[in-house]
Tab-separated table of C-alpha atoms and ligand atoms in Angstrom:
chain	number	residue	atom	x	y	z
A	261	UNK	CA	0.000	0.000	0.000
A	262	UNK	CA	1.545	3.336	-1.022
A	263	UNK	CA	0.884	6.556	0.898
A	264	UNK	CA	1.442	10.222	0.024
A	265	UNK	CA	4.768	10.048	1.885
A	266	UNK	CA	5.991	7.702	-0.841
A	267	UNK	CA	5.557	10.521	-3.379
A	268	UNK	CA	7.138	13.655	-1.860
A	269	UNK	CA	7.289	15.374	-5.280
A	270	UNK	CA	3.498	15.159	-5.592
A	271	UNK	CA	3.049	16.384	-2.037
A	272	UNK	CA	5.220	19.441	-2.758
A	273	UNK	CA	3.255	20.187	-5.957
A	274	UNK	CA	-0.029	20.017	-4.050
A	275	UNK	CA	1.221	22.340	-1.273
A	276	UNK	CA	2.037	25.078	-3.816
A	277	UNK	CA	-0.361	27.930	-3.032
A	278	UNK	CA	-0.307	29.038	-6.687
A	279	UNK	CA	-1.796	25.718	-7.851
A	280	UNK	CA	-5.278	25.997	-9.374
A	281	UNK	CA	-7.891	24.955	-6.780
A	282	UNK	CA	-9.532	22.425	-9.117
A	283	UNK	CA	-6.187	20.797	-9.884
A	284	UNK	CA	-5.398	20.588	-6.174
A	285	UNK	CA	-8.692	18.754	-5.563
A	286	UNK	CA	-7.864	16.380	-8.417
A	287	UNK	CA	-4.396	15.774	-6.999
A	288	UNK	CA	-5.853	14.924	-3.584
A	289	UNK	CA	-8.372	12.575	-5.202
A	290	UNK	CA	-5.616	10.791	-7.112
A	291	UNK	CA	-3.630	10.397	-3.902
A	292	UNK	CA	-6.611	8.768	-2.228
A	293	UNK	CA	-7.480	6.656	-5.315
A	294	UNK	CA	-10.826	8.359	-5.950
A	295	UNK	CA	-12.380	8.360	-9.413
A	296	UNK	CA	-12.183	11.570	-11.494
A	297	UNK	CA	-15.335	13.064	-13.005
A	298	UNK	CA	-15.581	14.006	-16.705
A	299	UNK	CA	-15.328	17.704	-15.717
A	300	UNK	CA	-12.112	16.941	-13.851
A	301	UNK	CA	-10.784	15.066	-16.882
A	302	UNK	CA	-11.457	18.163	-18.970
A	303	UNK	CA	-9.761	20.427	-16.432
A	304	UNK	CA	-6.639	18.262	-16.551
A	305	UNK	CA	-6.420	18.733	-20.334
A	306	UNK	CA	-7.135	22.457	-20.113
A	307	UNK	CA	-5.058	23.514	-17.133
A	308	UNK	CA	-2.736	20.667	-16.137
A	309	UNK	CA	0.866	21.448	-17.041
A	310	UNK	CA	3.191	18.690	-18.099
A	311	UNK	CA	5.168	18.343	-14.845
A	312	UNK	CA	2.006	18.179	-12.726
A	313	UNK	CA	0.321	15.606	-14.959
A	314	UNK	CA	3.468	13.520	-15.213
A	315	UNK	CA	4.003	13.430	-11.441
A	316	UNK	CA	0.425	12.292	-10.802
A	317	UNK	CA	0.334	9.763	-13.647
A	318	UNK	CA	3.641	8.335	-12.516
A	319	UNK	CA	2.270	7.917	-9.015
A	320	UNK	CA	-0.669	5.905	-10.352
A	321	UNK	CA	1.581	3.859	-12.582
A	322	UNK	CA	3.956	3.028	-9.723
A	323	UNK	CA	1.002	2.195	-7.478
A	324	UNK	CA	-0.332	-0.248	-10.078
A	325	UNK	CA	2.835	-1.743	-11.535
A	326	UNK	CA	5.866	-0.572	-9.591
A	327	UNK	CA	8.743	-0.159	-12.028
A	328	UNK	CA	7.649	-2.943	-14.375
A	329	UNK	CA	7.199	-2.159	-18.058
A	330	UNK	CA	5.812	-4.886	-20.258
A	331	UNK	CA	6.563	-5.898	-23.821
A	332	UNK	CA	5.878	-9.024	-25.856
A	333	UNK	CA	7.310	-10.961	-28.781
A	334	UNK	CA	4.824	-10.740	-31.582
A	335	UNK	CA	4.300	-10.337	-35.304
A	336	UNK	CA	1.417	-9.110	-37.383
A	337	UNK	CA	-0.472	-10.534	-40.313
A	338	UNK	CA	-2.253	-7.934	-42.429
A	339	UNK	CA	-4.436	-10.064	-44.741
A	340	UNK	CA	-5.307	-7.146	-47.023
A	341	UNK	CA	-5.351	-3.385	-47.264
A	342	UNK	CA	-8.397	-3.430	-49.560
A	343	UNK	CA	-11.232	-1.814	-47.649
A	344	UNK	CA	-14.884	-0.992	-48.240
A	345	UNK	CA	-14.664	1.943	-45.822
A	346	UNK	CA	-13.300	5.406	-46.433
A	347	UNK	CA	-11.782	6.720	-43.189
A	348	UNK	CA	-10.223	10.076	-43.989
A	349	UNK	CA	-7.177	9.529	-41.759
A	350	UNK	CA	-6.236	6.217	-43.361
A	351	UNK	CA	-3.088	6.179	-45.515
A	352	UNK	CA	-3.120	2.439	-45.859
A	353	UNK	CA	-6.326	1.254	-47.456
A	354	UNK	CA	-7.293	0.953	-51.129
A	355	UNK	CA	-10.834	0.718	-52.438
A	356	UNK	CA	-11.923	-2.555	-54.040
A	357	UNK	CA	-11.999	-0.923	-57.485
A	358	UNK	CA	-8.299	-0.037	-57.035
A	359	UNK	CA	-7.349	-3.350	-55.481
A	360	UNK	CA	-4.441	-3.941	-57.873
A	361	UNK	CA	-2.642	-1.156	-55.923
A	362	UNK	CA	-2.982	-3.123	-52.675
A	363	UNK	CA	-2.502	-6.677	-51.434
A	364	UNK	CA	-4.817	-9.643	-50.783
A	365	UNK	CA	-3.167	-12.616	-49.104
A	366	UNK	CA	-4.427	-16.172	-49.480
A	367	UNK	CA	-4.600	-18.528	-46.497
A	368	UNK	CA	-1.489	-20.319	-47.779
A	369	UNK	CA	0.414	-17.035	-48.018
A	370	UNK	CA	-0.583	-16.175	-44.452
A	371	UNK	CA	0.471	-19.640	-43.280
A	372	UNK	CA	3.850	-19.009	-44.944
A	373	UNK	CA	4.211	-15.928	-42.723
A	374	UNK	CA	3.430	-18.044	-39.643
A	375	UNK	CA	5.961	-20.686	-40.756
A	376	UNK	CA	8.704	-18.050	-40.934
A	377	UNK	CA	8.563	-18.048	-37.122
A	378	UNK	CA	9.131	-21.802	-36.749
A	379	UNK	CA	11.352	-22.372	-33.713
A	380	UNK	CA	11.244	-18.709	-32.674
A	381	UNK	CA	9.934	-17.755	-29.227
A	382	UNK	CA	7.141	-15.442	-30.440
A	383	UNK	CA	3.999	-15.686	-28.319
A	384	UNK	CA	1.400	-13.708	-30.281
A	385	UNK	CA	0.159	-13.145	-33.800
A	386	UNK	CA	-1.886	-9.976	-34.287
A	387	UNK	CA	-4.179	-10.199	-37.320
A	388	UNK	CA	-5.658	-6.934	-38.589
A	389	UNK	CA	-6.318	-5.311	-41.931
A	390	UNK	CA	-8.747	-3.615	-44.256
A	391	UNK	CA	-12.363	-4.758	-44.624
A	392	UNK	CA	-12.303	-6.758	-47.839
A	393	UNK	CA	-15.743	-7.476	-49.326
A	394	UNK	CA	-14.741	-11.048	-50.286
A	395	UNK	CA	-12.828	-12.162	-47.182
A	396	UNK	CA	-15.671	-13.491	-45.075
A	397	UNK	CA	-16.216	-15.107	-41.689
A	398	UNK	CA	-15.615	-18.663	-43.018
A	399	UNK	CA	-12.344	-17.535	-44.621
A	400	UNK	CA	-11.083	-16.149	-41.324
A	401	UNK	CA	-12.339	-19.145	-39.302
A	402	UNK	CA	-10.331	-21.390	-41.630
A	403	UNK	CA	-7.256	-19.172	-41.201
A	404	UNK	CA	-7.549	-19.189	-37.408
A	405	UNK	CA	-7.993	-22.923	-37.091
A	406	UNK	CA	-5.080	-23.591	-39.462
A	407	UNK	CA	-2.762	-21.347	-37.424
A	408	UNK	CA	-3.999	-22.922	-34.184
A	409	UNK	CA	-3.377	-26.437	-35.478
A	410	UNK	CA	0.066	-25.528	-36.807
A	411	UNK	CA	1.271	-23.504	-33.840
A	412	UNK	CA	-0.937	-24.105	-30.762
A	413	UNK	CA	1.414	-22.112	-28.494
A	414	UNK	CA	0.754	-18.878	-30.399
A	415	UNK	CA	-1.921	-16.582	-28.944
A	416	UNK	CA	-4.350	-15.549	-31.677
A	417	UNK	CA	-5.338	-11.899	-31.311
A	418	UNK	CA	-7.288	-10.499	-34.173
A	419	UNK	CA	-9.816	-8.307	-35.920
A	420	UNK	CA	-11.058	-4.887	-34.936
A	421	UNK	CA	-14.730	-4.397	-34.122
A	422	UNK	CA	-14.982	-2.711	-37.544
A	423	UNK	CA	-13.884	-5.875	-39.359
A	424	UNK	CA	-16.128	-8.026	-37.163
A	425	UNK	CA	-19.203	-5.835	-37.579
A	426	UNK	CA	-18.920	-6.182	-41.364
A	427	UNK	CA	-18.130	-9.927	-41.223
A	428	UNK	CA	-21.087	-10.726	-38.952
A	429	UNK	CA	-23.568	-8.639	-40.931
A	430	UNK	CA	-22.485	-10.287	-44.200
A	431	UNK	CA	-22.806	-13.738	-42.603
A	432	UNK	CA	-26.268	-12.737	-41.295
A	433	UNK	CA	-25.271	-13.706	-37.756
A	434	UNK	CA	-25.867	-11.889	-34.506
A	435	UNK	CA	-22.800	-10.485	-32.777
A	436	UNK	CA	-22.948	-13.267	-30.168
A	437	UNK	CA	-23.227	-15.987	-32.822
A	438	UNK	CA	-20.402	-14.577	-34.939
A	439	UNK	CA	-18.130	-14.064	-31.981
A	440	UNK	CA	-18.722	-17.605	-30.744
A	441	UNK	CA	-17.817	-18.981	-34.172
A	442	UNK	CA	-14.503	-17.118	-34.250
A	443	UNK	CA	-13.750	-18.057	-30.656
A	444	UNK	CA	-14.366	-21.729	-31.444
A	445	UNK	CA	-12.074	-21.444	-34.470
A	446	UNK	CA	-9.268	-20.241	-32.208
A	447	UNK	CA	-9.605	-16.485	-31.705
A	448	UNK	CA	-8.426	-15.727	-28.162
A	449	UNK	CA	-8.497	-11.961	-27.886
A	450	UNK	CA	-9.226	-8.791	-29.843
A	451	UNK	CA	-7.135	-5.707	-30.519
A	452	UNK	CA	-8.499	-2.254	-29.799
A	453	UNK	CA	-8.628	-0.705	-33.261
A	454	UNK	CA	-11.515	1.005	-34.991
A	455	UNK	CA	-12.567	3.020	-31.951
A	456	UNK	CA	-11.095	6.288	-33.300
A	457	UNK	CA	-13.213	8.959	-31.538
A	458	UNK	CA	-16.648	7.735	-30.494
A	459	UNK	CA	-18.437	11.086	-30.377
A	460	UNK	CA	-20.674	11.334	-33.468
A	461	UNK	CA	-19.685	14.969	-34.168
A	462	UNK	CA	-16.135	13.790	-34.844
A	463	UNK	CA	-16.878	10.294	-36.154
A	464	UNK	CA	-19.034	11.674	-38.949
A	465	UNK	CA	-16.107	13.836	-40.102
A	466	UNK	CA	-13.333	11.245	-40.021
A	467	UNK	CA	-14.944	7.813	-40.509
A	468	UNK	CA	-18.624	8.243	-41.270
A	469	UNK	CA	-19.311	4.860	-42.863
A	470	UNK	CA	-18.072	2.296	-40.365
A	471	UNK	CA	-19.512	0.909	-37.139
A	472	UNK	CA	-20.543	3.595	-34.639
A	473	UNK	CA	-19.651	3.854	-30.952
A	474	UNK	CA	-22.563	1.740	-29.757
A	475	UNK	CA	-21.772	-1.020	-32.265
A	476	UNK	CA	-18.062	-0.982	-31.370
A	477	UNK	CA	-18.803	-1.256	-27.654
A	478	UNK	CA	-21.420	-3.992	-28.217
A	479	UNK	CA	-18.882	-6.168	-30.026
A	480	UNK	CA	-16.302	-5.814	-27.273
A	481	UNK	CA	-18.980	-6.592	-24.703
A	482	UNK	CA	-19.839	-9.808	-26.576
A	483	UNK	CA	-16.160	-10.816	-26.572
A	484	UNK	CA	-15.914	-10.092	-22.846
A	485	UNK	CA	-19.007	-12.248	-22.224
A	486	UNK	CA	-17.136	-15.179	-23.778
A	487	UNK	CA	-14.243	-14.573	-21.392
A	488	UNK	CA	-12.035	-13.019	-24.088
A	489	UNK	CA	-9.884	-10.002	-23.270
A	490	UNK	CA	-9.775	-7.035	-25.599
A	491	UNK	CA	-8.023	-3.680	-25.910
A	492	UNK	CA	-9.335	-0.211	-26.686
A	493	UNK	CA	-7.733	2.563	-28.729
A	494	UNK	CA	-8.356	6.267	-29.231
A	495	UNK	CA	-7.106	8.038	-32.352
A	496	UNK	CA	-6.176	11.508	-31.091
A	497	UNK	CA	-4.592	14.723	-32.254
A	498	UNK	CA	-6.669	15.666	-35.305
A	499	UNK	CA	-10.058	17.437	-35.347
A	500	UNK	CA	-11.302	16.331	-31.926
A	501	UNK	CA	-11.357	18.638	-28.903
A	502	UNK	CA	-10.581	17.802	-25.273
A	503	UNK	CA	-14.209	17.131	-24.471
A	504	UNK	CA	-14.425	14.505	-27.231
A	505	UNK	CA	-11.423	12.736	-25.698
A	506	UNK	CA	-13.025	12.711	-22.250
A	507	UNK	CA	-16.317	11.460	-23.715
A	508	UNK	CA	-14.409	8.639	-25.456
A	509	UNK	CA	-12.621	7.588	-22.283
A	510	UNK	CA	-15.825	7.856	-20.250
A	511	UNK	CA	-17.668	5.419	-22.548
A	512	UNK	CA	-14.826	2.920	-22.250
A	513	UNK	CA	-14.571	3.319	-18.498
A	514	UNK	CA	-18.311	2.657	-18.168
A	515	UNK	CA	-18.164	-0.568	-20.181
A	516	UNK	CA	-15.126	-1.679	-18.228
A	517	UNK	CA	-17.053	-1.202	-14.958
A	518	UNK	CA	-19.627	-3.611	-16.352
A	519	UNK	CA	-17.428	-6.316	-17.897
A	520	UNK	CA	-13.801	-5.913	-16.677
A	521	UNK	CA	-12.828	-7.400	-20.036
A	522	UNK	CA	-10.440	-4.690	-21.272
A	523	UNK	CA	-6.748	-5.179	-20.675
A	524	UNK	CA	-5.157	-2.131	-22.207
A	525	UNK	CA	-5.917	1.392	-23.347
A	526	UNK	CA	-3.856	2.487	-26.350
A	527	UNK	CA	-3.910	6.124	-27.452
A	528	UNK	CA	-2.907	6.277	-31.149
A	529	UNK	CA	-1.351	9.509	-32.395
A	530	UNK	CA	-2.791	10.671	-35.709
A	531	UNK	CA	-0.084	10.670	-38.399
A	532	UNK	CA	-0.790	12.812	-41.411
A	533	UNK	CA	1.171	11.512	-44.395
A	534	UNK	CA	-0.663	10.592	-47.615
A	535	UNK	CA	-4.221	10.675	-46.382
A	536	UNK	CA	-7.245	12.931	-46.795
A	537	UNK	CA	-6.389	14.721	-43.560
A	538	UNK	CA	-2.813	15.592	-44.485
A	539	UNK	CA	-3.640	19.282	-44.019
A	540	UNK	CA	-4.293	18.647	-40.283
A	541	UNK	CA	-1.074	19.188	-38.312
A	542	UNK	CA	0.155	16.404	-36.022
A	543	UNK	CA	0.104	16.954	-32.254
A	544	UNK	CA	3.274	18.087	-30.441
A	545	UNK	CA	5.236	15.768	-28.164
A	546	UNK	CA	4.070	17.845	-25.184
A	547	UNK	CA	0.445	17.208	-26.145
A	548	UNK	CA	1.219	13.506	-26.625
A	549	UNK	CA	2.748	13.168	-23.162
A	550	UNK	CA	-0.073	15.128	-21.541
A	551	UNK	CA	-2.609	12.843	-23.167
A	552	UNK	CA	-0.921	9.685	-21.883
A	553	UNK	CA	-0.815	11.155	-18.381
A	554	UNK	CA	-4.491	12.184	-18.414
A	555	UNK	CA	-5.433	8.766	-19.777
A	556	UNK	CA	-3.608	7.050	-16.882
A	557	UNK	CA	-5.424	9.270	-14.381
A	558	UNK	CA	-8.862	8.964	-15.963
A	559	UNK	CA	-8.940	5.277	-16.964
A	560	UNK	CA	-8.698	4.060	-13.391
A	561	UNK	CA	-10.203	0.640	-14.155
A	562	UNK	CA	-7.917	-0.153	-17.122
A	563	UNK	CA	-4.993	-2.196	-15.807
A	564	UNK	CA	-2.581	-1.223	-18.596
A	565	UNK	CA	-1.681	1.831	-20.676
A	566	UNK	CA	0.251	1.134	-23.857
A	567	UNK	CA	2.447	3.386	-26.010
A	568	UNK	CA	2.550	1.673	-29.379
A	569	UNK	CA	6.101	2.454	-30.479
A	570	UNK	CA	5.721	1.805	-34.264
A	571	UNK	CA	3.251	4.693	-34.379
A	572	UNK	CA	4.790	7.065	-31.852
A	573	UNK	CA	8.442	6.378	-32.655
A	574	UNK	CA	10.723	4.686	-30.126
A	575	UNK	CA	12.079	7.941	-28.611
A	576	UNK	CA	8.694	9.386	-27.719
A	577	UNK	CA	7.505	5.953	-26.610
A	578	UNK	CA	10.445	5.856	-24.185
A	579	UNK	CA	9.446	9.251	-22.753
A	580	UNK	CA	5.868	8.100	-22.137
A	581	UNK	CA	7.242	5.665	-19.530
A	582	UNK	CA	7.460	8.689	-17.206
A	583	UNK	CA	3.870	9.701	-18.001
A	584	UNK	CA	1.821	6.710	-16.910
A	585	UNK	CA	2.649	4.142	-19.587
A	586	UNK	CA	3.554	0.595	-18.501
A	587	UNK	CA	3.521	-1.295	-21.824
A	588	UNK	CA	5.277	-0.790	-25.164
A	589	UNK	CA	3.734	-3.618	-27.249
A	590	UNK	CA	6.136	-5.872	-29.049
A	591	UNK	CA	8.997	-6.803	-31.290
A	592	UNK	CA	6.762	-6.504	-34.426
A	593	UNK	CA	9.492	-7.676	-36.827
A	594	UNK	CA	8.525	-5.224	-39.553
A	595	UNK	CA	5.182	-6.905	-40.171
A	596	UNK	CA	2.817	-3.919	-40.081
A	597	UNK	CA	2.462	-1.156	-42.622
A	598	UNK	CA	-0.345	0.974	-41.106
A	599	UNK	CA	2.009	3.476	-39.483
A	600	UNK	CA	4.936	3.538	-41.878
A	601	UNK	CA	2.482	4.390	-44.667
A	602	UNK	CA	1.034	7.200	-42.504
A	603	UNK	CA	4.480	8.789	-42.017
A	604	UNK	CA	5.796	7.366	-38.746
A	605	UNK	CA	9.546	7.750	-38.206
A	606	UNK	CA	9.560	3.928	-37.813
A	607	UNK	CA	9.619	2.959	-41.495
A	608	UNK	CA	10.622	-0.670	-40.854
A	609	UNK	CA	9.323	-1.280	-37.306
A	610	UNK	CA	11.311	-4.039	-35.700
A	611	UNK	CA	13.064	-4.297	-32.331
A	612	UNK	CA	14.601	-7.394	-30.865
A	613	UNK	CA	14.222	-8.331	-27.196
A	614	UNK	CA	17.564	-6.772	-26.255
A	615	UNK	CA	16.704	-3.443	-27.888
A	616	UNK	CA	13.256	-3.265	-26.289
A	617	UNK	CA	14.624	-4.231	-22.895
A	618	UNK	CA	17.370	-1.573	-23.109
A	619	UNK	CA	14.902	1.095	-24.205
A	620	UNK	CA	12.942	0.341	-21.032
A	621	UNK	CA	16.025	0.109	-18.802
A	622	UNK	CA	17.317	3.497	-20.026
A	623	UNK	CA	14.065	4.981	-18.705
A	624	UNK	CA	14.792	3.511	-15.253
A	625	UNK	CA	12.174	0.756	-15.515
A	626	UNK	CA	12.215	-3.018	-15.232
A	627	UNK	CA	11.583	-4.688	-18.630
A	628	UNK	CA	9.287	-7.686	-18.282
A	629	UNK	CA	8.296	-9.868	-21.197
A	630	UNK	CA	4.605	-10.775	-21.029
A	631	UNK	CA	2.184	-12.839	-23.046
A	632	UNK	CA	-0.932	-11.283	-24.597
A	633	UNK	CA	-2.932	-11.471	-21.373
A	634	UNK	CA	-0.089	-10.197	-19.167
A	635	UNK	CA	1.207	-13.433	-17.695
A	636	UNK	CA	4.830	-12.616	-16.976
A	637	UNK	CA	7.370	-14.609	-18.994
A	638	UNK	CA	10.757	-13.140	-18.033
A	639	UNK	CA	12.241	-10.166	-16.204
A	640	UNK	CA	15.123	-8.658	-18.231
A	641	UNK	CA	16.333	-6.178	-15.605
A	642	UNK	CA	19.605	-7.959	-14.904
A	643	UNK	CA	20.151	-9.708	-18.245
A	644	UNK	CA	23.379	-8.787	-20.023
A	645	UNK	CA	23.199	-8.369	-23.787
A	646	UNK	CA	25.974	-8.626	-26.345
A	647	UNK	CA	26.810	-5.696	-28.642
A	648	UNK	CA	25.581	-7.812	-31.519
A	649	UNK	CA	22.169	-8.301	-29.889
A	650	UNK	CA	21.870	-4.612	-29.139
A	651	UNK	CA	22.759	-3.689	-32.711
A	652	UNK	CA	19.837	-5.826	-33.898
B	125	LIG	O1	-8.206	1.817	-35.881
B	125	LIG	C1	-5.079	4.241	-38.997
B	125	LIG	C2	-5.215	3.588	-36.559
B	125	LIG	C3	-5.808	1.498	-35.926
B	125	LIG	C4	-3.834	6.007	-38.842
B	125	LIG	O2	-4.868	-3.648	-29.556
B	125	LIG	C5	-3.946	5.431	-37.576
B	125	LIG	O3	-2.799	-4.060	-29.107
B	125	LIG	C6	-2.621	7.076	-36.703
B	125	LIG	O4	-5.821	-0.629	-33.470
B	125	LIG	N1	-2.494	7.709	-37.894
B	125	LIG	C7	-5.527	0.019	-36.126
B	125	LIG	N2	-3.344	5.955	-36.501
B	125	LIG	C8	-4.351	-0.461	-35.278
B	125	LIG	C9	-4.719	-0.794	-33.863
B	125	LIG	C10	-3.723	-1.359	-32.908
B	125	LIG	C11	-2.385	-1.146	-33.111
B	125	LIG	C12	-1.492	-1.684	-32.205
B	125	LIG	C13	-1.889	-2.450	-31.135
B	125	LIG	C14	-3.235	-2.667	-30.943
B	125	LIG	C15	-3.673	-3.503	-29.805
B	125	LIG	C16	-4.175	-2.109	-31.829
B	125	LIG	O5	-4.776	2.243	-36.543
B	125	LIG	C17	-7.042	2.068	-36.567
B	125	LIG	C18	-6.740	3.548	-36.526
B	125	LIG	O6	-7.142	4.122	-35.311
B	125	LIG	N3	-4.738	4.347	-37.717
B	125	LIG	N4	-4.522	5.251	-39.721
B	125	LIG	C19	-3.074	7.204	-38.981
B	125	LIG	N5	-2.959	7.852	-40.151
B	126	LIG	FE1	-10.540	0.671	-43.671
B	126	LIG	FE2	-9.487	0.586	-41.216
B	126	LIG	FE3	-8.456	2.240	-43.091
B	126	LIG	FE4	-10.870	2.751	-42.030
B	126	LIG	S1	-8.891	2.718	-40.892
B	126	LIG	S2	-10.324	2.810	-44.242
B	126	LIG	S3	-11.686	0.689	-41.722
B	126	LIG	S4	-8.424	0.015	-43.151
């Protein structure tokens, strides 16, 4: 049990007579583990300065996880970038009529990707892509069961609620029926994509034609009912305002109170290369760090907060470890294109275990390899790496 005496820096900040009264109340609430209201979430965005937010978020992070920072060994399969939807921020997708500009992998081609990892200690495959009109539920059930049969030790995490909504409607199945089918075929958990910003005023501007907030939340709820864990994302730093961010987090926090099925909240920074929102400037690093800190303070029932390094870049991701983040995702092995195509500094995202562990150690944290559902595999705090391993 930690007390305020364990965090003298926070105590000093809260004693400062110049501190805004509302922020002082929030600080006291955080110290006594009380839930913040939406108005308080908004005040943190509007008035909280970086040092204040960081100190509080770090306190919460230490209270929940000590110095541990998690990562995993994973790779992605992106079955296609052909997509029936037209999200304005997406640099990755191609419409069906332009499908010769994109890719469409067969089950055999995807199995060849899995076979590349024969004998390697990866623990998770993350399957996500565009919404292809011809890749249906049966196709993906076949893919899942083939991977499961070939490599039963690999955790199968796949499909955003956007992909599932389309798949289930096309198969004329209810959400519960569709989800059960995928679960039986081997799907073990779901990533958090497709959430973007839930508020309809923003959603209609950036992704008007895909599943809405209620549909997204319903699908995650169905997965939770089956005992599956899922993640939740928020695409930030474009046309949304602070209130839209709080509204987004509030909806997730409410569902989590009901189901406790979410593992991780993952803010995704909007990147503006080669998409229909390229005129919208990207957020500053200060804004990024503030957002992570507010998210840690607001999402009090989400066990984990992840900075997804292929999107944020490894340097900023390392900084977030002082602003509430306790997870960096995985080794990736250059198997995702969503962020490199949108202009991330990580054009060939791949880090080996040594590089990820050192990134975490440089930030004064303990690197712990985890599996998808946060069972701890190995603590790398004391492990010595060779120069060759660190060079990658
Ligand atoms: O929903 C698309 C985002 C998401 C851009 O659950 C963009 O562990 C920024 O959800 N700029 C899909 N973001 C990826 C995703 C994800 C990634 C890593 C880990 C997990 C997890 C989930 O990618 C989409 C959308 O929000 N995205 N385009 C862009 N230009
Ligand atoms: Fe399609 Fe996803 Fe891109 Fe939207 S973000 S256009 S759903 S691939």
